Amino acid sequence: MPHPTTADPSPSVAPIPLLGASLPELTRWVQLQGQPAYRGQQLHEWIYRHGARSLADISVFPKSWRAGLANIPVGRSLVHHRSAAPDGTVKYLLELADGCIVETVGIPSGKRLTVCVSSQVGCPMACDFCATGKGGFIRNLERHEIVDQVLTVQEDFQQRVSNIVFMGMGEPLLNTEQVLQAIQILNQDVGIGQRSMTLSTVGIPGHIRRLASHELQVTLAVSLHASNQALREQLIPSAHHYPLEALLEECRDYVQLTGRRLSFEYILLAGLNDRPGHALELASHLKGFQSHVNLIPYNPISEVDYQRPTPQQIQDFLDTLKKRHVAASVRRSRGLVADAACGQLRASQVKATG
Ligand code: SAH
């Protein structure tokens, strides 16, 4: 990316689509349209706070100007499908400008409203238990397409989004540039604290260490899912090129460089990685590690016949970790009825329509 130089102090002009542009960029853009600078502040408010989908909707703009703005793209998606679960979780399929479909989930919990955002259309990682992985990869999302997901949930719930998790479709660290920009916009322009965001990755060699240099306040979650290399390779094809030891080493460096604790995600698959021996093996790797393990009971998908362990088996796994002084908890499943496991709704819709 080119760095701004002192020879060019003027702010850059807002790119098209406008969603994703900063206040100085929007201000410069309105000025180039012959409007006073304060209209930049208004535009910023209408895009990020009121969720304007078209510039023609911005009622504080003079009518004469507004008419000519109708065709300038803001960068909002269309809600293609919406399904709500009895627990309040709402899953959306959003249609992007090029017709691609992406998933987003809104998860309410008391005063909190969490959005599970996608970073790619599909995913190239092909993890065996993941519905998104079964559908293949189409393309990376642009920053405005990530921000749009949050605004869409906020608008639908009529409630401010408090938390964001990058746990929807895709591998965020294969789209780092756009994901980092989206984090910045969600923080500075939408007003969500970085500490309320979690970025989940299956691990791409070198990328976790590189992420540390960005000095983010975001929580990093690493999808481990296995207590040894052979098991991990069985579940995650990319693990063939990334030994467990190397991944853990990078995670250790991340903690040391950032001073931040990280989370490990461990999906529990009955009979496969949920035995007491696996818990002991996992504990031995994480001894003395500043981390927290999130156990995720497997959410069944139709493409494979893994099973979810019984509540007792899940509890036993958790207890074994705790006895070994590994901080851990079980993540409650939300929105099962809304097909809310990663990639499930999109998979079922594609099947139904095609
Ligand atoms: N690529 C990133 C983020 C997307 S997946 C990553 O792998 O971390 C986000 C989380 O959803 C991961 O921890 C993943 O393992 C979990 N997940 C995917 N499919 C699941 C399923 N069928 N049941 C339960 N969790 C699942």
Coordinates of C-alpha atoms and ligand atoms in Angstrom, one line a residue:
M1 CA 0.0 0.0 0.0
P2 CA 1.4 3.5 -0.8
H3 CA 2.2 5.5 2.2
P4 CA 1.0 9.1 2.4
T5 CA 3.9 11.6 1.9
T6 CA 4.4 15.0 3.3
A7 CA 4.3 16.4 -0.2
D8 CA 0.6 15.4 -0.4
P9 CA -1.2 16.6 2.7
S10 CA -4.7 16.6 1.2
P11 CA -6.9 13.7 2.3
S12 CA -7.7 11.1 -0.3
V13 CA -11.1 11.2 -1.9
A14 CA -13.7 8.7 -0.8
P15 CA -13.6 5.6 -3.0
I16 CA -16.7 4.1 -4.5
P17 CA -18.6 2.5 -3.0
L18 CA -18.7 5.0 -0.2
L19 CA -19.2 2.6 2.7
G20 CA -15.8 2.2 4.2
A21 CA -14.7 5.8 3.6
S22 CA -13.5 7.8 6.6
L23 CA -14.8 11.2 7.6
P24 CA -12.0 13.2 6.0
E25 CA -12.5 11.2 2.8
L26 CA -16.2 11.8 2.7
T27 CA -15.7 15.5 3.5
R28 CA -13.3 15.8 0.6
W29 CA -15.8 14.0 -1.6
V30 CA -18.7 16.3 -0.8
Q31 CA -16.4 19.3 -1.4
L32 CA -15.5 18.0 -4.8
Q33 CA -19.2 18.0 -5.5
G34 CA -19.3 21.7 -4.7
Q35 CA -20.9 21.2 -1.3
P36 CA -19.8 22.7 2.1
A37 CA -17.5 20.6 4.3
Y38 CA -20.2 20.0 7.0
R39 CA -22.1 17.8 4.5
G40 CA -19.3 15.3 4.9
Q41 CA -20.2 14.9 8.6
Q42 CA -23.8 14.5 7.6
L43 CA -22.9 11.9 5.0
H44 CA -20.8 10.0 7.5
E45 CA -23.7 10.0 10.0
W46 CA -26.2 8.8 7.5
I47 CA -24.0 6.0 6.2
Y48 CA -22.7 4.7 9.5
R49 CA -25.4 5.7 12.0
H50 CA -28.6 5.7 10.0
G51 CA -27.5 2.9 7.6
A52 CA -28.5 4.9 4.5
R53 CA -28.8 2.5 1.5
S54 CA -29.0 5.2 -1.1
L55 CA -27.7 8.8 -1.0
A56 CA -31.2 9.8 -2.3
D57 CA -32.5 8.8 1.2
I58 CA -30.4 11.4 3.0
S59 CA -33.2 13.9 3.8
V60 CA -30.9 16.6 5.2
F61 CA -29.3 17.0 1.8
P62 CA -30.9 19.6 -0.5
K63 CA -33.4 18.0 -2.9
S64 CA -31.7 19.5 -6.0
W65 CA -28.4 17.7 -5.1
R66 CA -29.9 14.5 -3.8
A67 CA -31.6 13.7 -7.1
G68 CA -28.3 13.5 -8.9
L69 CA -26.8 11.2 -6.2
A70 CA -29.2 8.3 -6.5
N71 CA -26.9 6.2 -8.7
I72 CA -23.8 6.5 -6.6
P73 CA -23.4 3.2 -4.9
V74 CA -23.2 3.2 -1.1
G75 CA -22.2 -0.4 -1.0
R76 CA -25.0 -2.1 0.9
S77 CA -26.1 -5.7 0.3
L78 CA -29.7 -7.0 -0.1
V79 CA -31.2 -9.4 2.4
H80 CA -31.8 -12.5 0.2
H81 CA -33.0 -14.7 3.0
R82 CA -33.6 -14.3 6.7
S83 CA -34.3 -17.1 9.2
A84 CA -34.9 -16.7 12.9
A85 CA -34.4 -19.4 15.6
P86 CA -36.6 -19.7 18.7
D87 CA -33.6 -18.5 20.8
G88 CA -33.6 -15.2 19.0
T89 CA -30.6 -15.9 16.7
V90 CA -31.2 -14.6 13.2
K91 CA -29.3 -15.9 10.2
Y92 CA -29.1 -13.9 7.0
L93 CA -28.0 -14.7 3.5
L94 CA -26.9 -11.4 1.9
E95 CA -26.7 -10.8 -1.8
L96 CA -23.7 -8.8 -2.8
A97 CA -23.4 -6.4 -5.8
D98 CA -22.1 -9.2 -8.1
G99 CA -24.8 -11.7 -7.0
C100 CA -22.6 -13.7 -4.6
I101 CA -24.3 -14.8 -1.4
V102 CA -22.7 -14.6 2.0
E103 CA -23.8 -15.6 5.5
T104 CA -24.1 -13.4 8.6
V105 CA -25.6 -14.3 12.0
G106 CA -27.0 -12.0 14.7
I107 CA -26.9 -13.5 18.2
P108 CA -28.7 -11.5 20.9
S109 CA -27.9 -12.2 24.5
G110 CA -29.3 -9.8 27.1
K111 CA -28.0 -6.3 26.3
R112 CA -25.4 -7.8 24.0
L113 CA -25.8 -8.3 20.3
T114 CA -23.0 -10.2 18.6
V115 CA -22.6 -10.5 14.8
C116 CA -20.8 -13.4 13.3
V117 CA -19.3 -12.0 10.1
S118 CA -17.9 -13.7 7.0
S119 CA -14.6 -12.7 5.5
Q120 CA -14.8 -14.7 2.3
V121 CA -17.5 -16.0 0.0
G122 CA -17.0 -19.7 0.6
C123 CA -13.7 -20.9 2.0
P124 CA -10.6 -22.7 0.6
M125 CA -9.6 -24.5 3.8
A126 CA -12.0 -27.4 3.3
C127 CA -12.1 -28.5 7.0
D128 CA -13.9 -31.8 7.1
F129 CA -16.6 -30.9 9.7
C130 CA -17.5 -27.5 8.2
A131 CA -20.3 -26.8 5.8
T132 CA -18.6 -23.8 4.3
G133 CA -15.5 -25.8 3.5
K134 CA -17.7 -28.4 1.6
G135 CA -19.0 -25.6 -0.7
G136 CA -15.6 -24.5 -2.0
F137 CA -14.1 -21.0 -2.4
I138 CA -15.4 -18.1 -4.5
R139 CA -13.7 -14.9 -3.6
N140 CA -12.5 -12.6 -0.8
L141 CA -14.9 -10.0 0.6
E142 CA -14.1 -6.3 0.3
R143 CA -14.0 -4.2 3.4
H144 CA -17.3 -2.6 2.8
E145 CA -18.9 -6.0 2.4
I146 CA -17.7 -7.0 5.9
V147 CA -18.9 -3.7 7.4
D148 CA -22.2 -4.0 5.7
Q149 CA -22.9 -7.3 7.5
V150 CA -22.7 -5.5 10.9
L151 CA -24.9 -2.6 9.7
T152 CA -27.5 -5.0 8.4
V153 CA -27.8 -6.9 11.7
Q154 CA -27.9 -3.6 13.6
E155 CA -30.7 -2.3 11.4
D156 CA -32.7 -5.5 11.6
F157 CA -32.5 -5.8 15.4
Q158 CA -32.9 -2.0 15.9
Q159 CA -30.2 -2.4 18.5
R160 CA -26.5 -1.4 18.5
V161 CA -24.1 -4.2 17.8
S162 CA -21.9 -4.8 20.8
N163 CA -19.6 -7.6 19.7
I164 CA -18.2 -9.0 16.4
V165 CA -16.7 -12.4 15.8
F166 CA -15.0 -13.3 12.5
M167 CA -16.4 -16.8 12.6
G168 CA -18.6 -16.9 9.6
M169 CA -17.6 -18.1 6.2
G170 CA -14.0 -17.9 5.2
E171 CA -10.5 -17.8 6.6
P172 CA -9.9 -14.1 7.7
L173 CA -6.1 -14.5 7.6
L174 CA -6.3 -15.2 3.8
N175 CA -8.0 -11.8 3.4
T176 CA -6.0 -9.9 6.0
E177 CA -5.8 -6.6 4.2
Q178 CA -9.6 -6.2 3.9
V179 CA -10.3 -7.7 7.3
L180 CA -7.9 -5.2 9.0
Q181 CA -9.4 -2.3 7.2
A182 CA -12.9 -3.5 8.1
I183 CA -11.9 -3.8 11.8
Q184 CA -10.6 -0.2 11.7
I185 CA -13.9 1.1 10.1
L186 CA -16.0 -0.9 12.5
N187 CA -14.0 0.6 15.3
Q188 CA -13.6 4.2 14.2
D189 CA -16.7 4.8 12.1
V190 CA -19.3 2.4 13.4
G191 CA -18.0 2.8 17.0
I192 CA -17.5 -0.8 18.2
G193 CA -14.5 -1.3 20.6
Q194 CA -11.8 -3.6 19.2
R195 CA -11.8 -5.4 22.6
S196 CA -15.3 -6.5 21.7
M197 CA -14.1 -8.2 18.5
T198 CA -12.7 -11.7 18.0
L199 CA -10.8 -12.9 14.9
S200 CA -10.9 -16.7 14.4
T201 CA -8.3 -18.4 12.3
V202 CA -7.4 -22.0 11.5
G203 CA -3.8 -20.8 11.2
I204 CA -1.8 -19.8 8.1
P205 CA 2.0 -20.2 8.5
G206 CA 3.6 -16.8 9.4
H207 CA 0.3 -14.9 9.5
I208 CA -0.3 -15.1 13.2
R209 CA 3.1 -13.6 13.9
R210 CA 2.6 -10.9 11.3
L211 CA -0.8 -10.1 12.9
A212 CA 1.0 -9.4 16.2
S213 CA 2.8 -6.4 14.6
H214 CA -0.5 -4.6 14.0
E215 CA -1.0 -4.1 17.7
L216 CA -4.7 -4.8 17.6
Q217 CA -6.9 -4.9 20.7
V218 CA -8.9 -7.7 19.0
T219 CA -9.0 -11.2 20.6
L220 CA -7.3 -13.8 18.5
A221 CA -9.0 -17.3 18.5
V222 CA -7.1 -20.2 16.9
S223 CA -9.1 -23.2 15.7
L224 CA -7.0 -26.1 17.0
H225 CA -9.6 -28.9 17.0
A226 CA -7.0 -31.7 17.6
S227 CA -4.6 -32.7 20.3
N228 CA -2.0 -34.1 17.9
Q229 CA -0.7 -33.6 14.4
A230 CA -2.1 -36.8 12.9
L231 CA -5.6 -36.0 14.1
R232 CA -5.4 -32.4 13.0
E233 CA -4.4 -33.5 9.5
Q234 CA -7.4 -35.8 9.4
L235 CA -9.8 -32.9 10.1
I236 CA -8.0 -29.9 8.5
P237 CA -6.2 -30.4 5.1
S238 CA -4.0 -27.4 5.5
A239 CA -2.5 -28.9 8.7
H240 CA -0.4 -31.1 6.4
H241 CA 1.7 -28.0 5.7
Y242 CA 1.6 -26.6 9.2
P243 CA 2.9 -28.8 12.0
L244 CA 1.0 -28.4 15.3
E245 CA 4.3 -27.5 17.0
A246 CA 5.0 -24.7 14.6
L247 CA 1.4 -23.4 15.0
L248 CA 1.7 -23.4 18.8
E249 CA 5.1 -21.8 18.6
E250 CA 3.6 -19.0 16.5
C251 CA 0.8 -18.6 19.1
R252 CA 3.4 -18.4 21.9
D253 CA 5.2 -15.6 20.0
Y254 CA 1.9 -13.8 19.5
V255 CA 1.2 -13.8 23.2
Q256 CA 4.7 -12.6 24.0
L257 CA 4.7 -9.9 21.3
T258 CA 1.2 -8.6 22.1
G259 CA 0.9 -9.3 25.8
R260 CA -2.6 -10.6 25.0
R261 CA -4.1 -13.9 25.9
L262 CA -5.5 -15.9 23.0
S263 CA -8.3 -18.4 22.7
F264 CA -8.2 -21.9 21.3
E265 CA -11.2 -23.4 19.7
Y266 CA -11.7 -27.1 19.9
I267 CA -14.6 -28.7 18.2
L268 CA -15.7 -31.9 20.0
L269 CA -16.4 -34.8 17.7
A270 CA -17.7 -38.0 19.4
G271 CA -15.2 -40.8 19.6
L272 CA -12.7 -38.9 17.5
N273 CA -11.1 -36.1 19.5
D274 CA -13.1 -36.1 22.7
R275 CA -11.6 -39.0 24.7
P276 CA -9.9 -38.3 28.1
G277 CA -6.5 -39.1 26.5
H278 CA -7.1 -36.2 24.0
A279 CA -7.9 -33.9 26.8
L280 CA -4.7 -34.8 28.6
E281 CA -2.7 -34.5 25.4
L282 CA -4.2 -31.0 24.8
A283 CA -3.5 -30.0 28.4
S284 CA 0.1 -31.0 28.0
H285 CA 0.5 -28.7 24.9
L286 CA -1.2 -25.7 26.7
K287 CA 0.6 -26.0 30.0
G288 CA 1.6 -22.5 31.1
F289 CA 0.1 -20.9 28.0
Q290 CA -1.8 -17.7 28.5
S291 CA -4.9 -18.9 26.8
H292 CA -8.5 -20.0 27.1
V293 CA -10.0 -23.1 25.4
N294 CA -13.5 -22.8 23.9
L295 CA -14.9 -26.3 23.5
I296 CA -17.5 -26.3 20.7
P297 CA -19.8 -29.3 20.6
Y298 CA -20.1 -30.4 16.9
N299 CA -23.1 -28.9 15.1
P300 CA -24.1 -31.7 12.7
I301 CA -23.9 -31.0 9.0
S302 CA -25.4 -33.3 6.3
E303 CA -22.2 -33.9 4.3
V304 CA -20.4 -36.0 6.9
D305 CA -21.5 -38.4 9.7
Y306 CA -19.6 -37.1 12.7
Q307 CA -21.5 -37.1 16.0
R308 CA -21.8 -34.7 18.8
P309 CA -20.6 -36.1 22.1
T310 CA -23.1 -36.6 25.0
P311 CA -23.3 -33.8 27.6
Q312 CA -21.5 -36.1 30.1
Q313 CA -18.6 -36.7 27.7
I314 CA -18.4 -32.9 27.1
Q315 CA -18.3 -32.3 30.8
D316 CA -15.6 -34.9 31.4
F317 CA -13.4 -33.3 28.7
L318 CA -13.9 -29.9 30.3
D319 CA -13.1 -31.3 33.8
T320 CA -10.0 -33.0 32.7
L321 CA -8.6 -29.7 31.2
K322 CA -9.6 -27.8 34.3
K323 CA -7.9 -30.4 36.6
R324 CA -4.7 -29.7 34.6
H325 CA -5.1 -26.0 35.1
V326 CA -6.1 -25.2 31.6
A327 CA -8.7 -22.4 31.5
A328 CA -11.7 -23.7 29.4
S329 CA -15.4 -23.4 28.9
V330 CA -18.0 -24.9 26.6
R331 CA -19.5 -22.7 24.0
R332 CA -23.3 -22.8 24.0
S333 CA -24.8 -23.6 20.6
R334 CA -27.1 -20.9 19.3
G335 CA -29.5 -21.0 16.5
L336 CA -29.3 -24.6 15.6
V337 CA -32.8 -24.4 14.1
A338 CA -31.6 -21.5 11.9
D339 CA -28.9 -23.8 10.4
A340 CA -26.5 -21.5 12.2
A341 CA -23.4 -23.7 12.0
C342 CA -20.8 -22.3 9.7
G343 CA -22.0 -22.4 6.1
Q344 CA -25.1 -24.4 6.8
L345 CA -27.8 -22.0 5.8
R346 CA -26.1 -21.2 2.5
A347 CA -25.6 -24.9 1.8
S348 CA -29.3 -25.7 2.5
Q349 CA -30.5 -22.7 0.4
V350 CA -28.3 -23.6 -2.5
K351 CA -29.6 -27.1 -2.4
A352 CA -33.2 -25.9 -2.2
T353 CA -32.9 -23.5 -5.1
G354 CA -30.5 -25.3 -7.3
Ligands
SAH1 N1 -11.7 -20.1 9.2 C1 -11.8 -19.6 10.6 C2 -13.2 -18.9 10.9 C3 -14.4 -19.6 10.4 S1 -15.0 -21.0 11.2 C4 -11.5 -20.7 11.5 O1 -11.4 -21.8 11.1 O2 -11.4 -20.4 12.7 C5 -15.3 -20.5 12.8 C6 -15.5 -21.6 13.9 O3 -16.7 -22.4 13.6 C7 -14.3 -22.5 13.9 O4 -13.8 -22.7 15.1 C8 -14.9 -23.8 13.3 O5 -14.3 -24.9 13.7 C9 -16.4 -23.7 13.8 N2 -17.2 -24.7 13.0 C10 -17.3 -24.9 11.7 N3 -18.1 -25.9 11.4 C11 -18.7 -26.3 12.6 C12 -19.6 -27.3 13.0 N4 -20.2 -28.1 12.0 N5 -19.9 -27.4 14.3 C13 -19.4 -26.6 15.2 N6 -18.5 -25.7 14.9 C14 -18.1 -25.5 13.6

